[in-house]
mmCIF file of C-alpha atoms in Angstrom:
data_model
loop_
_atom_site.group_PDB
_atom_site.id
_atom_site.type_symbol
_atom_site.label_atom_id
_atom_site.label_comp_id
_atom_site.label_asym_id
_atom_site.label_seq_id
_atom_site.Cartn_x
_atom_site.Cartn_y
_atom_site.Cartn_z
ATOM 1 C CA MET W 51 -148.021 -124.775 12.116
ATOM 2 C CA LYS W 52 -150.960 -123.758 10.083
ATOM 3 C CA GLU W 53 -152.539 -125.122 7.157
ATOM 4 C CA LEU W 54 -154.574 -124.245 3.677
ATOM 5 C CA THR W 55 -156.466 -125.668 1.738
ATOM 6 C CA VAL W 56 -156.498 -124.975 -1.693
ATOM 7 C CA GLY W 57 -159.747 -124.355 -3.780
ATOM 8 C CA LYS W 58 -160.935 -124.806 -6.833
ATOM 9 C CA ASN W 59 -159.897 -121.326 -8.174
ATOM 10 C CA ASP W 60 -156.426 -122.077 -7.082
ATOM 11 C CA ALA W 61 -155.541 -125.792 -7.948
ATOM 12 C CA GLY W 62 -152.911 -125.744 -10.769
ATOM 13 C CA GLN W 63 -150.741 -122.799 -9.230
ATOM 14 C CA ARG W 64 -147.207 -123.573 -8.305
ATOM 15 C CA LEU W 65 -146.919 -123.861 -5.165
ATOM 16 C CA ASP W 66 -144.431 -121.440 -4.552
ATOM 17 C CA ARG W 67 -146.171 -118.956 -6.398
ATOM 18 C CA PHE W 68 -149.553 -120.257 -4.045
ATOM 19 C CA VAL W 69 -148.075 -119.390 -1.056
ATOM 20 C CA ALA W 70 -146.528 -116.287 -1.727
ATOM 21 C CA LYS W 71 -149.957 -114.688 -2.422
ATOM 22 C CA ALA W 72 -151.794 -116.535 0.570
ATOM 23 C CA VAL W 73 -148.222 -115.537 2.867
ATOM 24 C CA PRO W 74 -147.274 -111.970 1.444
ATOM 25 C CA LEU W 75 -145.069 -110.993 4.402
ATOM 26 C CA LEU W 76 -143.169 -114.202 4.146
ATOM 27 C CA PRO W 77 -140.189 -112.269 2.155
ATOM 28 C CA ALA W 78 -139.457 -114.920 -1.425
ATOM 29 C CA SER W 79 -136.052 -115.973 -0.347
ATOM 30 C CA LEU W 80 -137.508 -117.054 3.307
ATOM 31 C CA LEU W 81 -140.098 -118.773 1.393
ATOM 32 C CA GLN W 82 -138.113 -121.079 -0.916
ATOM 33 C CA LYS W 83 -135.594 -121.786 2.003
ATOM 34 C CA TYR W 84 -138.963 -122.940 3.916
ATOM 35 C CA ILE W 85 -139.746 -125.619 1.286
ATOM 36 C CA ARG W 86 -136.216 -126.286 0.129
ATOM 37 C CA LEU W 87 -136.122 -127.748 4.487
ATOM 38 C CA LYS W 88 -139.327 -129.185 4.031
ATOM 39 C CA ARG W 89 -140.403 -126.538 6.112
ATOM 40 C CA ILE W 90 -143.896 -126.032 3.662
ATOM 41 C CA LYS W 91 -145.596 -129.341 3.202
ATOM 42 C CA VAL W 92 -148.098 -130.440 0.820
ATOM 43 C CA ASP W 93 -150.691 -133.391 2.142
ATOM 44 C CA GLY W 94 -147.637 -133.750 4.808
ATOM 45 C CA LYS W 95 -144.876 -134.514 2.425
ATOM 46 C CA GLY W 96 -141.977 -132.076 0.932
ATOM 47 C CA ALA W 97 -142.297 -130.693 -2.598
ATOM 48 C CA LYS W 98 -140.575 -128.632 -4.922
ATOM 49 C CA ARG W 99 -141.582 -124.904 -5.422
ATOM 50 C CA ASP W 100 -142.745 -125.900 -8.985
ATOM 51 C CA THR W 101 -145.752 -128.448 -7.405
ATOM 52 C CA ARG W 102 -148.489 -127.412 -9.512
ATOM 53 C CA LEU W 103 -151.525 -128.444 -6.811
ATOM 54 C CA LEU W 104 -154.293 -129.775 -6.998
ATOM 55 C CA GLU W 105 -158.127 -128.778 -5.324
ATOM 56 C CA GLY W 106 -158.321 -130.202 -2.202
ATOM 57 C CA ASN W 107 -154.522 -130.206 -1.970
ATOM 58 C CA VAL W 108 -153.699 -129.527 2.449
ATOM 59 C CA LEU W 109 -150.628 -128.011 2.832
ATOM 60 C CA GLN W 110 -148.622 -127.450 5.827
ATOM 61 C CA LEU W 111 -146.647 -124.152 6.688
ATOM 62 C CA TYR W 112 -144.644 -124.340 9.596
ATOM 63 C CA ILE W 113 -143.955 -120.715 10.113
ATOM 64 C CA ASN W 114 -143.902 -118.618 12.150
ATOM 65 C CA ASP W 115 -147.451 -116.639 13.428
ATOM 66 C CA GLU W 116 -145.820 -113.020 12.312
ATOM 67 C CA PHE W 117 -145.851 -113.788 8.806
ATOM 68 C CA PHE W 118 -149.860 -114.678 8.780
ATOM 69 C CA ASP W 119 -150.850 -111.162 9.872
ATOM 70 C CA LYS W 120 -152.215 -108.992 7.193
ATOM 71 C CA PRO W 121 -150.042 -106.418 5.462
ATOM 72 C CA ARG W 122 -149.166 -102.940 7.609
ATOM 73 C CA ALA W 123 -147.072 -100.261 8.625
ATOM 74 C CA GLU W 124 -146.288 -101.925 11.651
ATOM 75 C CA ASN W 125 -145.120 -105.490 10.091
ATOM 76 C CA ALA W 126 -143.372 -104.539 7.120
ATOM 77 C CA TYR W 127 -140.087 -105.794 8.510
ATOM 78 C CA LEU W 128 -140.992 -109.063 8.427
ATOM 79 C CA THR W 129 -140.945 -108.665 4.509
ATOM 80 C CA VAL W 130 -137.221 -107.615 4.303
ATOM 81 C CA SER W 131 -135.218 -110.932 3.572
ATOM 82 C CA VAL W 132 -132.073 -109.592 4.609
ATOM 83 C CA PRO W 133 -131.442 -106.120 5.992
ATOM 84 C CA LYS W 134 -129.134 -103.326 4.307
ATOM 85 C CA LEU W 135 -127.696 -101.667 7.417
ATOM 86 C CA HIS W 136 -124.901 -99.021 7.229
ATOM 87 C CA ILE W 137 -123.826 -99.032 11.144
ATOM 88 C CA VAL W 138 -121.566 -96.641 13.058
ATOM 89 C CA TYR W 139 -122.515 -97.460 16.188
ATOM 90 C CA GLU W 140 -124.690 -100.670 17.783
ATOM 91 C CA ASP W 141 -125.042 -100.907 21.939
ATOM 92 C CA GLU W 142 -127.630 -102.505 24.365
ATOM 93 C CA ASN W 143 -129.654 -99.423 23.911
ATOM 94 C CA ILE W 144 -129.043 -97.625 20.595
ATOM 95 C CA LEU W 145 -128.285 -97.708 16.770
ATOM 96 C CA LEU W 146 -126.594 -95.685 14.465
ATOM 97 C CA ALA W 147 -127.276 -95.967 11.552
ATOM 98 C CA ASP W 148 -125.824 -94.503 7.634
ATOM 99 C CA LYS W 149 -128.621 -93.996 6.034
ATOM 100 C CA ARG W 150 -128.070 -93.643 2.598
ATOM 101 C CA PRO W 151 -129.518 -90.998 -0.444
ATOM 102 C CA GLY W 152 -132.414 -92.282 -1.732
ATOM 103 C CA GLN W 153 -133.880 -94.607 0.935
ATOM 104 C CA ALA W 154 -137.194 -92.938 2.737
ATOM 105 C CA VAL W 155 -136.779 -93.480 6.555
ATOM 106 C CA HIS W 156 -140.591 -93.805 7.407
ATOM 107 C CA PRO W 157 -142.987 -95.212 5.632
ATOM 108 C CA HIS W 158 -145.293 -92.285 5.101
ATOM 109 C CA ASP W 159 -142.763 -90.628 3.353
ATOM 110 C CA GLY W 160 -143.895 -92.033 0.170
ATOM 111 C CA ALA W 161 -141.379 -95.396 0.416
ATOM 112 C CA GLU W 162 -142.486 -98.783 -1.127
ATOM 113 C CA TYR W 163 -143.931 -101.330 1.740
ATOM 114 C CA GLY W 164 -140.650 -102.292 3.547
ATOM 115 C CA LYS W 165 -137.988 -100.960 2.019
ATOM 116 C CA THR W 166 -137.712 -97.531 3.858
ATOM 117 C CA LEU W 167 -134.651 -96.800 7.063
ATOM 118 C CA ILE W 168 -136.781 -98.185 10.079
ATOM 119 C CA ASP W 169 -137.832 -101.374 7.972
ATOM 120 C CA HIS W 170 -134.744 -102.325 7.649
ATOM 121 C CA ILE W 171 -133.676 -102.201 11.290
ATOM 122 C CA GLN W 172 -136.719 -103.400 13.003
ATOM 123 C CA ALA W 173 -135.855 -107.350 10.529
ATOM 124 C CA TYR W 174 -131.633 -107.234 11.324
ATOM 125 C CA LEU W 175 -132.924 -106.567 14.980
ATOM 126 C CA TYR W 176 -135.512 -109.418 14.925
ATOM 127 C CA ALA W 177 -133.668 -111.221 13.062
ATOM 128 C CA LYS W 178 -130.794 -110.729 15.764
ATOM 129 C CA GLY W 179 -133.844 -112.221 18.438
ATOM 130 C CA GLU W 180 -133.216 -108.632 20.017
ATOM 131 C CA TRP W 181 -136.733 -107.320 19.428
ATOM 132 C CA ARG W 182 -139.469 -109.701 19.994
ATOM 133 C CA PRO W 183 -142.906 -108.352 18.148
ATOM 134 C CA ARG W 184 -145.184 -110.991 19.821
ATOM 135 C CA GLU W 185 -144.083 -110.723 23.496
ATOM 136 C CA GLU W 186 -143.045 -106.756 23.366
ATOM 137 C CA LYS W 187 -146.665 -106.146 22.216
ATOM 138 C CA SER W 188 -146.707 -102.133 22.622
ATOM 139 C CA PHE W 189 -142.509 -101.522 21.841
ATOM 140 C CA ALA W 190 -140.972 -101.300 18.387
ATOM 141 C CA PRO W 191 -137.340 -99.810 18.163
ATOM 142 C CA ALA W 192 -137.972 -95.987 16.847
ATOM 143 C CA LEU W 193 -136.423 -93.681 15.371
ATOM 144 C CA CYS W 194 -135.259 -90.770 16.714
ATOM 145 C CA ASN W 195 -134.485 -88.339 14.628
ATOM 146 C CA ARG W 196 -134.776 -88.369 10.442
ATOM 147 C CA ILE W 197 -133.399 -87.113 7.181
ATOM 148 C CA ASP W 198 -134.847 -86.053 4.005
ATOM 149 C CA ARG W 199 -135.476 -89.430 2.296
ATOM 150 C CA ASN W 200 -132.234 -87.881 -0.570
ATOM 151 C CA THR W 201 -130.394 -86.512 1.924
ATOM 152 C CA GLY W 202 -127.937 -89.308 3.393
ATOM 153 C CA GLY W 203 -126.305 -89.156 7.121
ATOM 154 C CA ILE W 204 -126.822 -90.594 10.702
ATOM 155 C CA VAL W 205 -130.476 -91.320 11.252
ATOM 156 C CA ILE W 206 -130.742 -92.466 15.022
ATOM 157 C CA ALA W 207 -132.629 -95.615 16.522
ATOM 158 C CA ALA W 208 -133.691 -96.544 19.963
ATOM 159 C CA LYS W 209 -133.435 -100.347 20.388
ATOM 160 C CA THR W 210 -135.288 -99.946 24.220
ATOM 161 C CA ALA W 211 -138.173 -97.439 25.971
ATOM 162 C CA GLU W 212 -136.493 -96.019 27.615
ATOM 163 C CA ALA W 213 -133.879 -95.182 25.315
ATOM 164 C CA LEU W 214 -136.328 -93.596 22.899
ATOM 165 C CA ARG W 215 -137.997 -91.351 25.661
ATOM 166 C CA ILE W 216 -134.382 -89.853 26.624
ATOM 167 C CA LEU W 217 -133.525 -89.036 23.737
ATOM 168 C CA ASN W 218 -136.611 -87.406 22.270
ATOM 169 C CA GLN W 219 -136.464 -84.847 25.314
ATOM 170 C CA LYS W 220 -132.581 -84.655 24.410
ATOM 171 C CA ILE W 221 -133.285 -83.680 20.473
ATOM 172 C CA LYS W 222 -135.939 -81.268 21.774
ATOM 173 C CA ASP W 223 -133.497 -79.589 23.977
ATOM 174 C CA ARG W 224 -131.322 -79.849 22.313
ATOM 175 C CA GLU W 225 -128.590 -81.576 23.921
ATOM 176 C CA LEU W 226 -127.219 -82.503 20.546
ATOM 177 C CA ASP W 227 -124.507 -81.622 18.111
ATOM 178 C CA LYS W 228 -125.565 -82.431 14.104
ATOM 179 C CA ARG W 229 -123.230 -81.273 11.711
ATOM 180 C CA TYR W 230 -123.564 -81.241 7.987
ATOM 181 C CA LEU W 231 -120.993 -81.331 4.895
ATOM 182 C CA CYS W 232 -122.932 -79.971 1.894
ATOM 183 C CA ILE W 233 -121.018 -78.914 -1.644
ATOM 184 C CA VAL W 234 -122.059 -75.978 -2.714
ATOM 185 C CA GLU W 235 -121.667 -73.611 -5.817
ATOM 186 C CA GLY W 236 -119.021 -70.093 -5.798
ATOM 187 C CA LYS W 237 -117.075 -69.709 -3.132
ATOM 188 C CA LEU W 238 -119.050 -67.968 0.676
ATOM 189 C CA LYS W 239 -118.154 -64.829 1.926
ATOM 190 C CA PRO W 240 -117.154 -65.049 4.512
ATOM 191 C CA GLU W 241 -115.592 -68.390 4.602
ATOM 192 C CA ALA W 242 -117.333 -68.700 7.832
ATOM 193 C CA GLY W 243 -119.887 -67.166 9.692
ATOM 194 C CA GLU W 244 -123.923 -67.788 9.851
ATOM 195 C CA LEU W 245 -127.178 -67.310 7.741
ATOM 196 C CA LYS W 246 -129.669 -65.820 9.475
ATOM 197 C CA GLY W 247 -133.296 -65.124 7.921
ATOM 198 C CA TYR W 248 -136.785 -66.737 7.902
ATOM 199 C CA LEU W 249 -138.649 -69.737 6.571
ATOM 200 C CA PHE W 250 -142.226 -70.031 5.415
ATOM 201 C CA LYS W 251 -143.340 -73.728 4.182
ATOM 202 C CA ASP W 252 -145.431 -73.771 1.283
ATOM 203 C CA ALA W 253 -146.859 -77.730 2.464
ATOM 204 C CA ALA W 254 -148.585 -77.629 -1.255
ATOM 205 C CA LYS W 255 -145.623 -77.739 -3.141
ATOM 206 C CA ASN W 256 -143.231 -79.619 -0.143
ATOM 207 C CA ARG W 257 -140.998 -76.077 0.123
ATOM 208 C CA VAL W 258 -139.853 -73.654 1.769
ATOM 209 C CA TYR W 259 -139.169 -70.207 1.013
ATOM 210 C CA VAL W 260 -136.113 -67.714 3.165
ATOM 211 C CA THR W 261 -137.135 -64.306 3.129
ATOM 212 C CA ARG W 262 -134.861 -61.594 5.168
ATOM 213 C CA GLU W 263 -137.612 -59.892 7.116
ATOM 214 C CA SER W 264 -140.988 -61.857 9.544
ATOM 215 C CA GLN W 265 -143.592 -62.876 7.923
ATOM 216 C CA PRO W 266 -147.009 -64.368 9.038
ATOM 217 C CA GLY W 267 -146.210 -68.398 9.891
ATOM 218 C CA ALA W 268 -142.453 -67.844 8.947
ATOM 219 C CA LYS W 269 -140.075 -69.251 11.854
ATOM 220 C CA THR W 270 -136.800 -68.030 11.932
ATOM 221 C CA CYS W 271 -133.645 -69.796 10.805
ATOM 222 C CA VAL W 272 -130.150 -70.133 11.443
ATOM 223 C CA THR W 273 -126.875 -71.768 10.180
ATOM 224 C CA LYS W 274 -123.844 -71.953 11.198
ATOM 225 C CA TYR W 275 -120.548 -72.427 8.703
ATOM 226 C CA ARG W 276 -117.252 -72.592 8.300
ATOM 227 C CA THR W 277 -115.372 -73.550 4.310
ATOM 228 C CA LEU W 278 -113.152 -76.744 5.014
ATOM 229 C CA ALA W 279 -112.097 -76.728 0.623
ATOM 230 C CA ALA W 280 -112.455 -74.795 -2.824
ATOM 231 C CA ARG W 281 -111.499 -75.907 -5.968
ATOM 232 C CA GLN W 282 -113.403 -75.347 -9.539
ATOM 233 C CA GLY W 283 -116.107 -73.007 -8.796
ATOM 234 C CA LEU W 284 -117.256 -75.191 -5.635
ATOM 235 C CA SER W 285 -116.896 -75.477 -1.897
ATOM 236 C CA LEU W 286 -117.615 -77.780 0.553
ATOM 237 C CA VAL W 287 -118.238 -76.688 3.411
ATOM 238 C CA GLU W 288 -119.670 -78.160 7.416
ATOM 239 C CA CYS W 289 -122.931 -76.768 8.695
ATOM 240 C CA GLU W 290 -124.569 -76.603 12.124
ATOM 241 C CA LEU W 291 -127.950 -75.699 12.559
ATOM 242 C CA VAL W 292 -129.138 -73.571 15.262
ATOM 243 C CA THR W 293 -132.182 -74.221 14.123
ATOM 244 C CA GLY W 294 -133.689 -77.260 13.096
ATOM 245 C CA ARG W 295 -136.122 -76.535 9.223
ATOM 246 C CA THR W 296 -137.573 -78.155 7.251
ATOM 247 C CA HIS W 297 -134.652 -77.976 4.302
ATOM 248 C CA GLN W 298 -133.188 -75.142 6.251
ATOM 249 C CA ILE W 299 -129.343 -75.618 4.375
ATOM 250 C CA ARG W 300 -130.505 -75.945 1.025
ATOM 251 C CA ALA W 301 -132.863 -73.027 1.154
ATOM 252 C CA GLN W 302 -130.247 -70.899 3.360
ATOM 253 C CA MET W 303 -127.479 -71.690 1.092
ATOM 254 C CA ALA W 304 -130.145 -70.929 -2.175
ATOM 255 C CA ALA W 305 -131.123 -68.229 -0.589
ATOM 256 C CA ALA W 306 -127.358 -66.647 -0.238
ATOM 257 C CA GLY W 307 -126.958 -67.131 -4.008
ATOM 258 C CA HIS W 308 -124.775 -70.136 -3.092
ATOM 259 C CA PRO W 309 -127.113 -73.428 -3.947
ATOM 260 C CA LEU W 310 -126.193 -76.893 -3.254
ATOM 261 C CA LEU W 311 -124.284 -79.478 -5.768
ATOM 262 C CA GLY W 312 -126.962 -81.051 -7.357
ATOM 263 C CA ASP W 313 -130.406 -79.847 -5.925
ATOM 264 C CA GLY W 314 -133.227 -79.354 -8.427
ATOM 265 C CA LYS W 315 -135.893 -78.164 -5.934
ATOM 266 C CA TYR W 316 -133.659 -74.807 -4.965
ATOM 267 C CA GLY W 317 -130.626 -74.755 -7.114
ATOM 268 C CA LYS W 318 -130.144 -76.455 -10.540
ATOM 269 C CA LEU W 319 -130.132 -80.232 -11.207
ATOM 270 C CA ASP W 320 -126.533 -80.710 -13.031
ATOM 271 C CA LYS W 321 -127.193 -83.714 -15.051
ATOM 272 C CA ALA W 322 -122.960 -83.635 -15.881
ATOM 273 C CA SER W 323 -122.160 -83.984 -12.210
ATOM 274 C CA GLY W 324 -123.801 -87.283 -11.615
ATOM 275 C CA ARG W 325 -125.141 -86.640 -9.080
ATOM 276 C CA LYS W 326 -129.366 -88.371 -8.597
ATOM 277 C CA TYR W 327 -129.303 -85.898 -5.344
ATOM 278 C CA GLN W 328 -127.748 -82.919 -3.739
ATOM 279 C CA ALA W 329 -124.979 -82.914 -1.584
ATOM 280 C CA LEU W 330 -125.684 -82.728 1.685
ATOM 281 C CA TYR W 331 -125.064 -85.311 4.535
ATOM 282 C CA SER W 332 -125.059 -85.234 8.356
ATOM 283 C CA TYR W 333 -121.593 -87.240 8.890
ATOM 284 C CA LYS W 334 -121.005 -86.360 12.438
ATOM 285 C CA LEU W 335 -122.674 -86.499 15.803
ATOM 286 C CA THR W 336 -121.936 -85.810 19.627
ATOM 287 C CA PHE W 337 -124.357 -86.443 22.344
ATOM 288 C CA THR W 338 -123.902 -82.928 24.252
ATOM 289 C CA PHE W 339 -125.792 -83.795 27.920
ATOM 290 C CA GLU W 340 -126.467 -81.137 30.109
ATOM 291 C CA THR W 341 -128.981 -82.835 32.301
ATOM 292 C CA ASP W 342 -128.985 -86.495 33.753
ATOM 293 C CA ALA W 343 -129.190 -88.924 30.410
ATOM 294 C CA GLY W 344 -130.518 -92.022 32.760
ATOM 295 C CA CYS W 345 -129.332 -94.929 31.437
ATOM 296 C CA LEU W 346 -127.090 -93.154 27.896
ATOM 297 C CA SER W 347 -125.812 -91.307 30.759
ATOM 298 C CA TYR W 348 -122.031 -92.873 29.333
ATOM 299 C CA LEU W 349 -122.436 -91.196 25.495
ATOM 300 C CA ASN W 350 -122.027 -88.421 27.397
ATOM 301 C CA GLY W 351 -119.427 -86.262 24.507
ATOM 302 C CA LYS W 352 -119.026 -88.874 22.775
ATOM 303 C CA THR W 353 -118.847 -88.493 18.741
ATOM 304 C CA PHE W 354 -119.738 -90.725 15.821
ATOM 305 C CA GLN W 355 -118.958 -89.601 12.196
ATOM 306 C CA VAL W 356 -118.924 -91.508 8.860
ATOM 307 C CA GLU W 357 -115.965 -91.713 7.445
ATOM 308 C CA ASP W 358 -116.578 -91.951 3.820
ATOM 309 C CA VAL W 359 -118.984 -89.331 1.748
ATOM 310 C CA ASP W 360 -119.690 -90.000 -1.991
ATOM 311 C CA PHE W 361 -119.626 -86.602 -2.884
ATOM 312 C CA VAL W 362 -116.096 -85.442 -0.753
ATOM 313 C CA ARG W 363 -114.873 -88.508 -2.195
ATOM 314 C CA ALA W 364 -115.443 -87.439 -5.581
ATOM 315 C CA TRP W 365 -115.313 -83.199 -6.179
ATOM 316 C CA PHE W 366 -112.394 -83.099 -2.655
ATOM 317 C CA PRO W 367 -110.428 -86.113 -2.835
ATOM 318 C CA GLU W 368 -107.369 -83.789 -1.412
ATOM 319 C CA TYR W 369 -109.569 -83.515 2.309
ATOM 320 C CA GLN W 370 -109.558 -85.536 4.628
ATOM 321 C CA MET W 371 -111.703 -86.303 6.712
ATOM 322 C CA HIS W 372 -110.814 -87.005 10.822
ATOM 323 C CA SER W 373 -113.050 -88.800 13.641
#
């Protein structure tokens, strides 16, 4: 329990608004709930949320200590009152989340405080009691891979330090198979094949360029693809990243003359399509361990898939997605 004394400049404020400013990590819904449950009192008595505070009033707040910390990226999860997650799979070691387009995975992607995927995953595990930050000290549930803000798909979260260490190494050693679905303009010829080139990143413009010839600073990029369906000048394509470069699929498809539907950066943002984001989804993940995976060995050979991808449903309703 902590106490707050109302000063001269804070007098006259409503109880809920005063507490919201004094304890910014406390979610609004939880604040209102605690007032109703009398876990927030004024001079030792329960009060309504619209109670006008007087100078000298002493508030007693019976809430967890972590809510009184200074707001920062590491505790943004506390501001999430109701975690919004689409969970593909979960066990005691990992969680596979289906990230929807438009959501950033980390705060450094320019997302608003408390609205990233990792914020919601940490809030979810905190609410379940599986993660106790005051006891863990150093470890916090973390993401093992990332997906661009405007791309959707499966993101892996490690719930333990050991799982994080193993998965980071497996990803580095390419012992995971990730498949993407996308819709491109036109028909690819051949219908299945491999795109090869050199990718150069312009950090200032946050975009990449693909060339046939090598150049200073460029890295090789290879994407395998196969056409799954085609109609009305569009093709539904599955891609496998042999290399994992920034915006690789988007840039290589555009360089091949087949930009992704809705891709305003490498193609054109067709308002008629109604899409805000490029039609690209990391929809399938298979664990293909070739070396010992320790506590995660049971995952070897298992495949997890998102069963409903919005642009497949909208443009290729006849195509049946199978696990």
